[in-house]
Amino acid sequence: MTIKTENLWPDFSVEETVISPKTILEEQIQFLGKGTKNVLTANIRTETFENGEIKNIFQLVAPKLDGYKYTLFTLTQKDIRPFPCKFDGEKTFSIKNKETLIERLRVVFNSDETKEIIKILISQSMDNPKR
Amino acid sequence: MQRLNFLFWNTNRKPLIKEIANIAKHNSIDVILLAEHKLNDADLLLELNSESDKYEIPRPIFKNSKIKIVTKFSADLVIPVADEKHNRYTSFKIKINETEEILVFGVHLPDNRNNKSESINSYAGEVARAIKAIEEEKKLYKTIVVGDFNLNPYDKGMVDACSFHAIMDSEIVKKGLRVVSGKEYRYFYNPMWSLHGDIGNNVAGSYFYKNAELVNYHWNVFDQVLLGPSLIDNFDKNSLKFIDSDGVKTLLKKGALPNKKYSDHLPLMFTLNFS
């Protein structure tokens, strides 16, 4: 087909595509598995609502404890645009961009409470090797 | 026939160890769930087991600090399933016998003093959807949801199909689900409608609150149990009651209202039968 019109599309820069909060969380799940030798993992349960809201619920999972789950926090987007979003953990924070999200995750993952939960789950998992 | 007696009580941070033990003894309670507790585990077990060693606290994996569980089942038959940061629910499986297990959710939704009713209804939706996701994942639908919902049975968060979708007719609930706009919504059976009001009941609700507002319900049924369709035939409808005495003394004051010396909530009891 002979092209008779000019390209009307803007310039798409794939590199500039905004990384979604879910992708960031999925990467952190990989790190958690590696760091705990797969004794612990995590999953993301996603809920979508008629008003366009998308909720990603981040749960720690202990496969050796019959898949016991602990919900650590929730990230809520108003619509398909990933940012700003709402972080709902011990407290609620507004997350403006990828950098703010990464900083918030660093704080949550390194909090004494999260470290204690992970320690308990690992220790209980090691006590239940047959499950 | 194996009878399984459940007790739920919001103890309002009162040291009610003696009263809990009395209720457990007089009603042969098998599973105890406590909300707003401020009780020492060792003291509670000591009192509960003062006449025989029966009760155990499940393994320390349970991370819910707001709901305490004590059962007559050995720890290996009570399997933790899920908890959450906000402590609005805890869940566990009980292996009843070789072939049957049930899924139990202990719930404590945020209170009316610090939250608008719209917020509590939204929280109910979040918890209900989490519960339904766990049922799907475990492929286990023999579910009990019990606790202090801070909602009445008729409130949106209890009835909304996107939330608990809990209604008062067990025959309708046995059909399992309802289709709205092409989407399937599973039911819960809410028998608590029958305990709201004084006809045929010892008390007209579980929580009494009266103020000078024009609209005031006086009695509320915040403490509720919901059952999944697969457990309705196991549920002994006649067993459902708010307890007004611990078997030794009344939990009511003059006017037959909850005596806040104990708790502002009355305990809830019900029974499941298994063959």
mmCIF file of C-alpha atoms in Angstrom:
data_model
loop_
_atom_site.group_PDB
_atom_site.id
_atom_site.type_symbol
_atom_site.label_atom_id
_atom_site.label_comp_id
_atom_site.label_asym_id
_atom_site.label_seq_id
_atom_site.Cartn_x
_atom_site.Cartn_y
_atom_site.Cartn_z
ATOM 1 C CA MET A 1 0.000 0.000 0.000
ATOM 2 C CA THR A 2 1.324 3.383 -0.953
ATOM 3 C CA ILE A 3 1.378 5.812 1.978
ATOM 4 C CA LYS A 4 -0.233 9.071 0.969
ATOM 5 C CA THR A 5 -0.460 10.856 4.303
ATOM 6 C CA GLU A 6 2.182 11.856 6.801
ATOM 7 C CA ASN A 7 2.542 10.061 10.178
ATOM 8 C CA LEU A 8 0.140 11.806 12.512
ATOM 9 C CA TRP A 9 1.209 9.866 15.628
ATOM 10 C CA PRO A 10 3.442 11.533 18.183
ATOM 11 C CA ASP A 11 6.897 10.179 18.864
ATOM 12 C CA PHE A 12 6.567 7.182 21.213
ATOM 13 C CA SER A 13 9.572 6.702 23.409
ATOM 14 C CA VAL A 14 9.298 3.187 24.878
ATOM 15 C CA GLU A 15 12.041 4.015 27.400
ATOM 16 C CA GLU A 16 9.912 6.782 28.886
ATOM 17 C CA THR A 17 6.893 4.531 29.490
ATOM 18 C CA VAL A 18 5.915 4.783 33.140
ATOM 19 C CA ILE A 19 6.635 1.593 35.041
ATOM 20 C CA SER A 20 3.491 0.451 36.856
ATOM 21 C CA PRO A 21 3.325 0.029 40.640
ATOM 22 C CA LYS A 22 2.380 -3.616 40.073
ATOM 23 C CA THR A 23 5.585 -4.222 38.100
ATOM 24 C CA ILE A 24 7.629 -2.693 40.916
ATOM 25 C CA LEU A 25 5.866 -4.938 43.437
ATOM 26 C CA GLU A 26 6.385 -8.014 41.266
ATOM 27 C CA GLU A 27 10.109 -7.275 41.127
ATOM 28 C CA GLN A 28 10.201 -6.997 44.918
ATOM 29 C CA ILE A 29 8.472 -10.380 45.185
ATOM 30 C CA GLN A 30 11.354 -11.882 43.190
ATOM 31 C CA PHE A 31 13.833 -10.321 45.623
ATOM 32 C CA LEU A 32 11.898 -11.638 48.631
ATOM 33 C CA GLY A 33 11.980 -15.180 47.221
ATOM 34 C CA LYS A 34 15.704 -14.937 46.585
ATOM 35 C CA GLY A 35 16.412 -13.423 50.007
ATOM 36 C CA THR A 36 14.490 -16.123 51.898
ATOM 37 C CA LYS A 37 15.554 -19.040 49.658
ATOM 38 C CA ASN A 38 11.899 -19.286 48.609
ATOM 39 C CA VAL A 39 10.741 -20.040 52.140
ATOM 40 C CA LEU A 40 8.608 -16.933 51.768
ATOM 41 C CA THR A 41 7.087 -15.334 48.756
ATOM 42 C CA ALA A 42 4.362 -12.771 48.160
ATOM 43 C CA ASN A 43 1.486 -12.236 45.811
ATOM 44 C CA ILE A 44 -0.625 -9.374 44.586
ATOM 45 C CA ARG A 45 -4.390 -9.653 44.594
ATOM 46 C CA THR A 46 -5.911 -7.102 42.238
ATOM 47 C CA GLU A 47 -9.427 -5.724 42.570
ATOM 48 C CA THR A 48 -11.017 -3.502 39.940
ATOM 49 C CA PHE A 49 -14.064 -1.350 40.541
ATOM 50 C CA GLU A 50 -16.795 0.128 38.377
ATOM 51 C CA ASN A 51 -15.564 3.655 39.163
ATOM 52 C CA GLY A 52 -12.238 2.738 37.532
ATOM 53 C CA GLU A 53 -10.309 2.292 40.778
ATOM 54 C CA ILE A 54 -7.657 -0.432 40.819
ATOM 55 C CA LYS A 55 -6.505 -1.919 44.107
ATOM 56 C CA ASN A 56 -3.335 -4.004 44.397
ATOM 57 C CA ILE A 57 -3.203 -5.903 47.681
ATOM 58 C CA PHE A 58 0.298 -7.054 48.650
ATOM 59 C CA GLN A 59 0.356 -10.263 50.685
ATOM 60 C CA LEU A 60 3.291 -12.140 52.170
ATOM 61 C CA VAL A 61 2.851 -15.881 51.581
ATOM 62 C CA ALA A 62 4.347 -18.814 53.505
ATOM 63 C CA PRO A 63 4.004 -21.851 51.173
ATOM 64 C CA LYS A 64 5.151 -24.269 53.895
ATOM 65 C CA LEU A 65 2.429 -23.022 56.250
ATOM 66 C CA ASP A 66 -0.411 -24.127 53.978
ATOM 67 C CA GLY A 67 -0.024 -20.902 52.034
ATOM 68 C CA TYR A 68 -0.676 -18.662 55.061
ATOM 69 C CA LYS A 69 -1.053 -15.046 53.910
ATOM 70 C CA TYR A 70 -0.390 -11.761 55.638
ATOM 71 C CA THR A 71 -1.628 -8.584 53.962
ATOM 72 C CA LEU A 72 1.088 -5.986 54.348
ATOM 73 C CA PHE A 73 -0.330 -3.034 52.408
ATOM 74 C CA THR A 74 -2.618 -1.935 49.608
ATOM 75 C CA LEU A 75 -1.909 0.369 46.661
ATOM 76 C CA THR A 76 -4.915 2.062 45.116
ATOM 77 C CA GLN A 77 -4.902 3.805 41.732
ATOM 78 C CA LYS A 78 -7.810 6.108 40.850
ATOM 79 C CA ASP A 79 -7.836 4.758 37.298
ATOM 80 C CA ILE A 80 -5.478 3.145 34.801
ATOM 81 C CA ARG A 81 -2.950 5.922 35.364
ATOM 82 C CA PRO A 82 -0.450 4.444 37.822
ATOM 83 C CA PHE A 83 0.398 7.666 39.643
ATOM 84 C CA PRO A 84 -0.556 9.305 41.876
ATOM 85 C CA CYS A 85 -1.749 6.363 43.943
ATOM 86 C CA LYS A 86 -2.608 5.767 47.589
ATOM 87 C CA PHE A 87 -0.470 3.598 49.849
ATOM 88 C CA ASP A 88 -2.423 2.099 52.728
ATOM 89 C CA GLY A 89 -0.270 0.299 55.260
ATOM 90 C CA GLU A 90 0.234 1.194 58.872
ATOM 91 C CA LYS A 91 -0.577 4.733 57.753
ATOM 92 C CA THR A 92 -1.898 6.162 54.518
ATOM 93 C CA PHE A 93 0.407 8.022 52.113
ATOM 94 C CA SER A 94 -0.043 9.666 48.760
ATOM 95 C CA ILE A 95 2.440 8.267 46.246
ATOM 96 C CA LYS A 96 3.312 10.778 43.552
ATOM 97 C CA ASN A 97 5.665 8.761 41.386
ATOM 98 C CA LYS A 98 7.896 5.700 41.078
ATOM 99 C CA GLU A 99 10.587 7.227 43.299
ATOM 100 C CA THR A 100 8.148 7.952 46.151
ATOM 101 C CA LEU A 101 6.789 4.415 45.887
ATOM 102 C CA ILE A 102 10.241 2.854 46.028
ATOM 103 C CA GLU A 103 11.108 4.972 49.058
ATOM 104 C CA ARG A 104 7.844 3.961 50.810
ATOM 105 C CA LEU A 105 8.457 0.271 50.072
ATOM 106 C CA ARG A 106 11.972 0.553 51.463
ATOM 107 C CA VAL A 107 10.569 1.981 54.718
ATOM 108 C CA VAL A 108 7.854 -0.685 55.011
ATOM 109 C CA PHE A 109 10.069 -3.658 54.157
ATOM 110 C CA ASN A 110 12.696 -2.492 56.653
ATOM 111 C CA SER A 111 10.338 -1.625 59.495
ATOM 112 C CA ASP A 112 10.772 -3.576 62.725
ATOM 113 C CA GLU A 113 7.232 -4.899 62.435
ATOM 114 C CA THR A 114 7.690 -6.301 58.923
ATOM 115 C CA LYS A 115 11.045 -7.802 59.849
ATOM 116 C CA GLU A 116 9.441 -9.460 62.881
ATOM 117 C CA ILE A 117 6.591 -10.909 60.824
ATOM 118 C CA ILE A 118 9.026 -12.282 58.253
ATOM 119 C CA LYS A 119 11.203 -13.740 61.010
ATOM 120 C CA ILE A 120 8.195 -15.514 62.570
ATOM 121 C CA LEU A 121 6.954 -16.834 59.238
ATOM 122 C CA ILE A 122 10.404 -18.174 58.318
ATOM 123 C CA SER A 123 10.864 -19.763 61.722
ATOM 124 C CA GLN A 124 7.402 -21.403 61.660
ATOM 125 C CA SER A 125 8.000 -22.570 58.087
ATOM 126 C CA MET A 126 11.247 -24.249 59.124
ATOM 127 C CA ASP A 127 9.369 -26.021 61.932
ATOM 128 C CA ASN A 128 6.885 -27.450 59.423
ATOM 129 C CA PRO A 129 9.054 -28.967 56.677
ATOM 130 C CA LYS A 130 6.479 -31.598 55.756
ATOM 131 C CA ARG A 131 3.748 -29.143 54.804
ATOM 132 C CA MET B 1 -23.334 -36.343 66.049
ATOM 133 C CA GLN B 2 -20.540 -33.926 66.900
ATOM 134 C CA ARG B 3 -21.724 -30.607 68.327
ATOM 135 C CA LEU B 4 -19.408 -27.667 68.007
ATOM 136 C CA ASN B 5 -20.226 -24.661 70.206
ATOM 137 C CA PHE B 6 -18.827 -21.237 69.326
ATOM 138 C CA LEU B 7 -18.521 -18.152 71.517
ATOM 139 C CA PHE B 8 -17.703 -14.638 70.317
ATOM 140 C CA TRP B 9 -17.346 -11.783 72.756
ATOM 141 C CA ASN B 10 -16.104 -8.216 72.452
ATOM 142 C CA THR B 11 -14.824 -7.895 76.016
ATOM 143 C CA ASN B 12 -14.243 -4.133 75.839
ATOM 144 C CA ARG B 13 -10.734 -4.517 77.313
ATOM 145 C CA LYS B 14 -12.188 -5.702 80.617
ATOM 146 C CA PRO B 15 -10.501 -8.431 82.678
ATOM 147 C CA LEU B 16 -13.307 -10.928 82.105
ATOM 148 C CA ILE B 17 -11.327 -14.143 82.460
ATOM 149 C CA LYS B 18 -13.658 -15.555 85.110
ATOM 150 C CA GLU B 19 -16.776 -14.704 83.077
ATOM 151 C CA ILE B 20 -15.325 -16.209 79.872
ATOM 152 C CA ALA B 21 -14.447 -19.389 81.747
ATOM 153 C CA ASN B 22 -17.917 -19.541 83.305
ATOM 154 C CA ILE B 23 -19.619 -19.154 79.909
ATOM 155 C CA ALA B 24 -17.300 -21.749 78.371
ATOM 156 C CA LYS B 25 -18.030 -24.209 81.141
ATOM 157 C CA HIS B 26 -21.817 -23.722 81.272
ATOM 158 C CA ASN B 27 -22.224 -23.881 77.509
ATOM 159 C CA SER B 28 -19.519 -26.454 76.660
ATOM 160 C CA ILE B 29 -17.873 -23.979 74.306
ATOM 161 C CA ASP B 30 -15.382 -25.482 71.840
ATOM 162 C CA VAL B 31 -14.170 -22.393 69.975
ATOM 163 C CA ILE B 32 -13.746 -18.977 71.620
ATOM 164 C CA LEU B 33 -13.071 -15.779 69.686
ATOM 165 C CA LEU B 34 -12.482 -12.595 71.662
ATOM 166 C CA ALA B 35 -12.272 -9.027 70.375
ATOM 167 C CA GLU B 36 -11.009 -5.974 72.266
ATOM 168 C CA HIS B 37 -9.373 -8.306 74.728
ATOM 169 C CA LYS B 38 -6.773 -7.322 77.257
ATOM 170 C CA LEU B 39 -6.125 -10.749 78.658
ATOM 171 C CA ASN B 40 -2.995 -12.604 79.517
ATOM 172 C CA ASP B 41 -2.855 -15.915 77.611
ATOM 173 C CA ALA B 42 -1.498 -17.892 80.544
ATOM 174 C CA ASP B 43 -4.104 -16.532 82.988
ATOM 175 C CA LEU B 44 -6.910 -17.195 80.521
ATOM 176 C CA LEU B 45 -5.786 -20.785 79.882
ATOM 177 C CA LEU B 46 -5.300 -21.400 83.586
ATOM 178 C CA GLU B 47 -8.885 -20.354 84.325
ATOM 179 C CA LEU B 48 -10.384 -22.154 81.329
ATOM 180 C CA ASN B 49 -8.508 -25.327 82.206
ATOM 181 C CA SER B 50 -9.052 -25.106 85.967
ATOM 182 C CA GLU B 51 -11.191 -28.239 85.957
ATOM 183 C CA SER B 52 -9.638 -30.088 83.031
ATOM 184 C CA ASP B 53 -6.944 -29.479 80.433
ATOM 185 C CA LYS B 54 -8.945 -28.897 77.296
ATOM 186 C CA TYR B 55 -8.337 -25.485 75.846
ATOM 187 C CA GLU B 56 -5.355 -24.476 73.736
ATOM 188 C CA ILE B 57 -4.193 -21.302 72.045
ATOM 189 C CA PRO B 58 -3.205 -21.971 68.430
ATOM 190 C CA ARG B 59 0.368 -21.626 67.253
ATOM 191 C CA PRO B 60 1.919 -18.138 67.514
ATOM 192 C CA ILE B 61 1.783 -17.613 63.766
ATOM 193 C CA PHE B 62 -1.506 -15.772 64.200
ATOM 194 C CA LYS B 63 -0.592 -12.137 63.781
ATOM 195 C CA ASN B 64 -3.918 -10.570 64.632
ATOM 196 C CA SER B 65 -3.487 -8.576 67.819
ATOM 197 C CA LYS B 66 -7.166 -7.662 68.090
ATOM 198 C CA ILE B 67 -8.822 -11.081 67.935
ATOM 199 C CA LYS B 68 -7.789 -13.856 70.285
ATOM 200 C CA ILE B 69 -8.646 -17.490 69.577
ATOM 201 C CA VAL B 70 -8.844 -20.334 72.068
ATOM 202 C CA THR B 71 -10.163 -23.772 71.140
ATOM 203 C CA LYS B 72 -10.551 -27.286 72.450
ATOM 204 C CA PHE B 73 -8.840 -28.526 69.287
ATOM 205 C CA SER B 74 -5.173 -29.411 69.413
ATOM 206 C CA ALA B 75 -2.960 -26.853 67.710
ATOM 207 C CA ASP B 76 -2.293 -29.075 64.668
ATOM 208 C CA LEU B 77 -6.034 -29.113 63.855
ATOM 209 C CA VAL B 78 -6.291 -25.319 63.856
ATOM 210 C CA ILE B 79 -4.456 -24.054 60.797
ATOM 211 C CA PRO B 80 -3.854 -20.326 60.302
ATOM 212 C CA VAL B 81 -4.982 -19.113 56.883
ATOM 213 C CA ALA B 82 -4.609 -15.328 56.697
ATOM 214 C CA ASP B 83 -4.193 -12.117 58.656
ATOM 215 C CA GLU B 84 -3.797 -8.501 57.703
ATOM 216 C CA LYS B 85 -1.929 -5.452 58.855
ATOM 217 C CA HIS B 86 -5.049 -3.604 59.994
ATOM 218 C CA ASN B 87 -6.202 -6.550 62.124
ATOM 219 C CA ARG B 88 -9.741 -6.303 60.767
ATOM 220 C CA TYR B 89 -9.911 -10.054 60.348
ATOM 221 C CA THR B 90 -8.083 -13.241 61.131
ATOM 222 C CA SER B 91 -8.806 -16.583 59.515
ATOM 223 C CA PHE B 92 -8.090 -20.217 60.196
ATOM 224 C CA LYS B 93 -9.219 -23.699 59.243
ATOM 225 C CA ILE B 94 -10.440 -26.249 61.753
ATOM 226 C CA LYS B 95 -10.133 -29.918 60.877
ATOM 227 C CA ILE B 96 -13.376 -31.195 62.392
ATOM 228 C CA ASN B 97 -12.751 -34.836 61.568
ATOM 229 C CA GLU B 98 -11.018 -37.004 58.958
ATOM 230 C CA THR B 99 -13.077 -35.651 56.102
ATOM 231 C CA GLU B 100 -14.389 -32.236 57.080
ATOM 232 C CA GLU B 101 -12.797 -28.878 57.627
ATOM 233 C CA ILE B 102 -14.311 -25.444 58.024
ATOM 234 C CA LEU B 103 -13.006 -21.963 57.376
ATOM 235 C CA VAL B 104 -13.451 -19.505 60.237
ATOM 236 C CA PHE B 105 -13.035 -15.735 60.007
ATOM 237 C CA GLY B 106 -12.932 -13.601 63.136
ATOM 238 C CA VAL B 107 -13.841 -10.019 62.246
ATOM 239 C CA HIS B 108 -13.599 -6.701 64.047
ATOM 240 C CA LEU B 109 -14.448 -3.715 61.862
ATOM 241 C CA PRO B 110 -13.600 -0.111 62.859
ATOM 242 C CA ASP B 111 -15.907 1.517 65.397
ATOM 243 C CA ASN B 112 -18.673 4.075 64.959
ATOM 244 C CA ARG B 113 -17.076 6.659 67.224
ATOM 245 C CA ASN B 114 -14.067 7.234 64.963
ATOM 246 C CA ASN B 115 -15.512 6.305 61.582
ATOM 247 C CA LYS B 116 -18.451 7.417 59.454
ATOM 248 C CA SER B 117 -20.919 4.680 58.590
ATOM 249 C CA GLU B 118 -19.867 5.018 54.912
ATOM 250 C CA SER B 119 -16.302 4.139 55.913
ATOM 251 C CA ILE B 120 -17.349 1.105 57.950
ATOM 252 C CA ASN B 121 -19.448 -0.108 55.020
ATOM 253 C CA SER B 122 -16.397 0.290 52.745
ATOM 254 C CA TYR B 123 -14.191 -1.611 55.193
ATOM 255 C CA ALA B 124 -16.834 -4.356 55.277
ATOM 256 C CA GLY B 125 -16.598 -4.579 51.493
ATOM 257 C CA GLU B 126 -12.806 -4.914 51.616
ATOM 258 C CA VAL B 127 -12.961 -7.661 54.239
ATOM 259 C CA ALA B 128 -15.816 -9.482 52.468
ATOM 260 C CA ARG B 129 -13.919 -9.518 49.173
ATOM 261 C CA ALA B 130 -10.776 -10.782 50.949
ATOM 262 C CA ILE B 131 -12.849 -13.572 52.522
ATOM 263 C CA LYS B 132 -14.388 -14.571 49.212
ATOM 264 C CA ALA B 133 -10.923 -14.572 47.574
ATOM 265 C CA ILE B 134 -9.630 -16.913 50.286
ATOM 266 C CA GLU B 135 -12.641 -19.241 49.831
ATOM 267 C CA GLU B 136 -11.933 -19.372 46.101
ATOM 268 C CA GLU B 137 -8.245 -19.984 46.588
ATOM 269 C CA LYS B 138 -8.752 -22.739 49.161
ATOM 270 C CA LYS B 139 -11.790 -24.148 47.321
ATOM 271 C CA LEU B 140 -13.353 -24.285 50.758
ATOM 272 C CA TYR B 141 -16.801 -22.783 51.157
ATOM 273 C CA LYS B 142 -17.775 -24.138 54.579
ATOM 274 C CA THR B 143 -17.309 -20.690 55.992
ATOM 275 C CA ILE B 144 -18.195 -18.925 59.219
ATOM 276 C CA VAL B 145 -17.622 -15.199 59.585
ATOM 277 C CA VAL B 146 -18.107 -14.089 63.167
ATOM 278 C CA GLY B 147 -17.294 -10.939 65.050
ATOM 279 C CA ASP B 148 -18.069 -7.337 65.852
ATOM 280 C CA PHE B 149 -18.943 -5.778 62.496
ATOM 281 C CA ASN B 150 -19.982 -2.414 63.980
ATOM 282 C CA LEU B 151 -22.820 -2.654 61.480
ATOM 283 C CA ASN B 152 -26.388 -3.875 61.855
ATOM 284 C CA PRO B 153 -27.642 -6.755 59.682
ATOM 285 C CA TYR B 154 -29.540 -4.321 57.456
ATOM 286 C CA ASP B 155 -26.578 -1.986 56.833
ATOM 287 C CA LYS B 156 -25.216 -1.673 53.302
ATOM 288 C CA GLY B 157 -21.885 -3.319 54.120
ATOM 289 C CA MET B 158 -23.693 -6.460 55.255
ATOM 290 C CA VAL B 159 -26.246 -6.705 52.450
ATOM 291 C CA ASP B 160 -24.483 -5.257 49.371
ATOM 292 C CA ALA B 161 -23.695 -7.984 46.818
ATOM 293 C CA CYS B 162 -20.198 -6.448 46.414
ATOM 294 C CA SER B 163 -19.693 -6.849 50.155
ATOM 295 C CA PHE B 164 -20.911 -9.710 52.393
ATOM 296 C CA HIS B 165 -24.185 -10.135 50.488
ATOM 297 C CA ALA B 166 -25.626 -11.578 53.696
ATOM 298 C CA ILE B 167 -29.362 -12.065 53.844
ATOM 299 C CA MET B 168 -31.890 -13.477 56.297
ATOM 300 C CA ASP B 169 -33.411 -16.377 54.320
ATOM 301 C CA SER B 170 -31.397 -19.609 54.502
ATOM 302 C CA GLU B 171 -33.374 -21.280 51.686
ATOM 303 C CA ILE B 172 -32.486 -18.503 49.238
ATOM 304 C CA VAL B 173 -28.848 -18.563 50.379
ATOM 305 C CA LYS B 174 -28.698 -22.332 49.800
ATOM 306 C CA LYS B 175 -29.097 -21.618 46.094
ATOM 307 C CA GLY B 176 -25.548 -20.272 46.416
ATOM 308 C CA LEU B 177 -25.478 -17.159 44.313
ATOM 309 C CA ARG B 178 -27.368 -14.403 42.553
ATOM 310 C CA VAL B 179 -26.673 -12.885 39.141
ATOM 311 C CA VAL B 180 -26.745 -9.086 38.861
ATOM 312 C CA SER B 181 -25.944 -7.436 35.523
ATOM 313 C CA GLY B 182 -24.385 -10.656 34.286
ATOM 314 C CA LYS B 183 -22.089 -11.050 37.290
ATOM 315 C CA GLU B 184 -22.398 -13.802 39.898
ATOM 316 C CA TYR B 185 -22.421 -12.869 43.580
ATOM 317 C CA ARG B 186 -22.210 -15.549 46.271
ATOM 318 C CA TYR B 187 -24.439 -15.256 49.328
ATOM 319 C CA PHE B 188 -23.902 -15.515 53.036
ATOM 320 C CA TYR B 189 -26.709 -16.450 55.408
ATOM 321 C CA ASN B 190 -27.176 -13.921 58.194
ATOM 322 C CA PRO B 191 -29.343 -15.439 60.958
ATOM 323 C CA MET B 192 -28.829 -12.358 63.144
ATOM 324 C CA TRP B 193 -31.921 -10.615 61.770
ATOM 325 C CA SER B 194 -33.856 -12.958 64.079
ATOM 326 C CA LEU B 195 -32.081 -11.612 67.173
ATOM 327 C CA HIS B 196 -32.912 -7.948 66.573
ATOM 328 C CA GLY B 197 -35.963 -7.120 68.700
ATOM 329 C CA ASP B 198 -37.485 -8.461 71.855
ATOM 330 C CA ILE B 199 -40.069 -10.946 70.566
ATOM 331 C CA GLY B 200 -38.891 -14.412 71.482
ATOM 332 C CA ASN B 201 -35.457 -13.125 72.541
ATOM 333 C CA ASN B 202 -33.924 -12.589 75.965
ATOM 334 C CA VAL B 203 -32.499 -9.237 74.823
ATOM 335 C CA ALA B 204 -33.238 -7.039 71.783
ATOM 336 C CA GLY B 205 -29.641 -6.884 70.508
ATOM 337 C CA SER B 206 -25.993 -7.178 71.530
ATOM 338 C CA TYR B 207 -25.080 -3.512 71.991
ATOM 339 C CA PHE B 208 -27.198 -0.738 73.469
ATOM 340 C CA TYR B 209 -26.600 2.916 72.638
ATOM 341 C CA LYS B 210 -29.012 5.739 73.327
ATOM 342 C CA ASN B 211 -28.366 9.420 72.719
ATOM 343 C CA ALA B 212 -30.350 12.590 72.022
ATOM 344 C CA GLU B 213 -30.340 12.203 68.236
ATOM 345 C CA LEU B 214 -33.722 11.999 66.489
ATOM 346 C CA VAL B 215 -32.747 8.735 64.816
ATOM 347 C CA ASN B 216 -31.516 6.250 67.371
ATOM 348 C CA TYR B 217 -31.926 2.486 67.128
ATOM 349 C CA HIS B 218 -31.275 1.909 70.860
ATOM 350 C CA TRP B 219 -30.400 -1.777 70.407
ATOM 351 C CA ASN B 220 -27.905 -2.803 67.762
ATOM 352 C CA VAL B 221 -26.820 -6.198 66.505
ATOM 353 C CA PHE B 222 -23.169 -5.408 65.825
ATOM 354 C CA ASP B 223 -22.026 -8.863 66.936
ATOM 355 C CA GLN B 224 -22.957 -11.274 64.188
ATOM 356 C CA VAL B 225 -22.250 -14.635 62.620
ATOM 357 C CA LEU B 226 -22.595 -15.281 58.895
ATOM 358 C CA LEU B 227 -22.612 -18.729 57.317
ATOM 359 C CA GLY B 228 -21.696 -19.860 53.831
ATOM 360 C CA PRO B 229 -24.385 -21.844 51.951
ATOM 361 C CA SER B 230 -22.508 -25.137 52.503
ATOM 362 C CA LEU B 231 -22.715 -24.793 56.288
ATOM 363 C CA ILE B 232 -26.396 -23.921 56.642
ATOM 364 C CA ASP B 233 -27.462 -27.538 57.140
ATOM 365 C CA ASN B 234 -24.876 -27.842 59.932
ATOM 366 C CA PHE B 235 -26.177 -24.755 61.722
ATOM 367 C CA ASP B 236 -28.475 -25.302 64.699
ATOM 368 C CA LYS B 237 -30.818 -22.323 64.378
ATOM 369 C CA ASN B 238 -32.175 -22.771 67.885
ATOM 370 C CA SER B 239 -28.700 -22.455 69.373
ATOM 371 C CA LEU B 240 -28.185 -18.859 68.227
ATOM 372 C CA LYS B 241 -28.417 -16.424 71.130
ATOM 373 C CA PHE B 242 -26.903 -13.491 72.917
ATOM 374 C CA ILE B 243 -25.812 -14.666 76.329
ATOM 375 C CA ASP B 244 -27.182 -12.625 79.234
ATOM 376 C CA SER B 245 -25.605 -14.624 82.050
ATOM 377 C CA ASP B 246 -22.249 -16.298 82.467
ATOM 378 C CA GLY B 247 -24.019 -19.148 84.248
ATOM 379 C CA VAL B 248 -23.205 -17.737 87.657
ATOM 380 C CA LYS B 249 -24.323 -14.122 87.428
ATOM 381 C CA THR B 250 -26.249 -11.901 85.043
ATOM 382 C CA LEU B 251 -24.379 -9.767 82.511
ATOM 383 C CA LEU B 252 -27.281 -7.307 82.504
ATOM 384 C CA LYS B 253 -28.070 -4.374 84.735
ATOM 385 C CA LYS B 254 -31.410 -2.844 85.718
ATOM 386 C CA GLY B 255 -33.633 -2.426 82.684
ATOM 387 C CA ALA B 256 -32.147 -5.584 81.112
ATOM 388 C CA LEU B 257 -29.352 -3.620 79.420
ATOM 389 C CA PRO B 258 -25.714 -4.809 79.097
ATOM 390 C CA ASN B 259 -23.888 -4.137 82.345
ATOM 391 C CA LYS B 260 -20.770 -2.188 81.323
ATOM 392 C CA LYS B 261 -19.045 -3.467 84.417
ATOM 393 C CA TYR B 262 -18.501 -6.511 82.238
ATOM 394 C CA SER B 263 -18.692 -5.378 78.621
ATOM 395 C CA ASP B 264 -20.842 -3.024 76.577
ATOM 396 C CA HIS B 265 -21.357 -5.956 74.176
ATOM 397 C CA LEU B 266 -23.147 -9.185 75.022
ATOM 398 C CA PRO B 267 -21.497 -12.491 74.056
ATOM 399 C CA LEU B 268 -22.798 -14.393 71.033
ATOM 400 C CA MET B 269 -23.157 -18.167 70.982
ATOM 401 C CA PHE B 270 -24.101 -20.671 68.264
ATOM 402 C CA THR B 271 -23.712 -24.345 67.438
ATOM 403 C CA LEU B 272 -22.772 -26.344 64.361
ATOM 404 C CA ASN B 273 -23.558 -30.060 64.091
ATOM 405 C CA PHE B 274 -21.437 -32.552 62.201
ATOM 406 C CA SER B 275 -22.317 -36.178 61.587
#
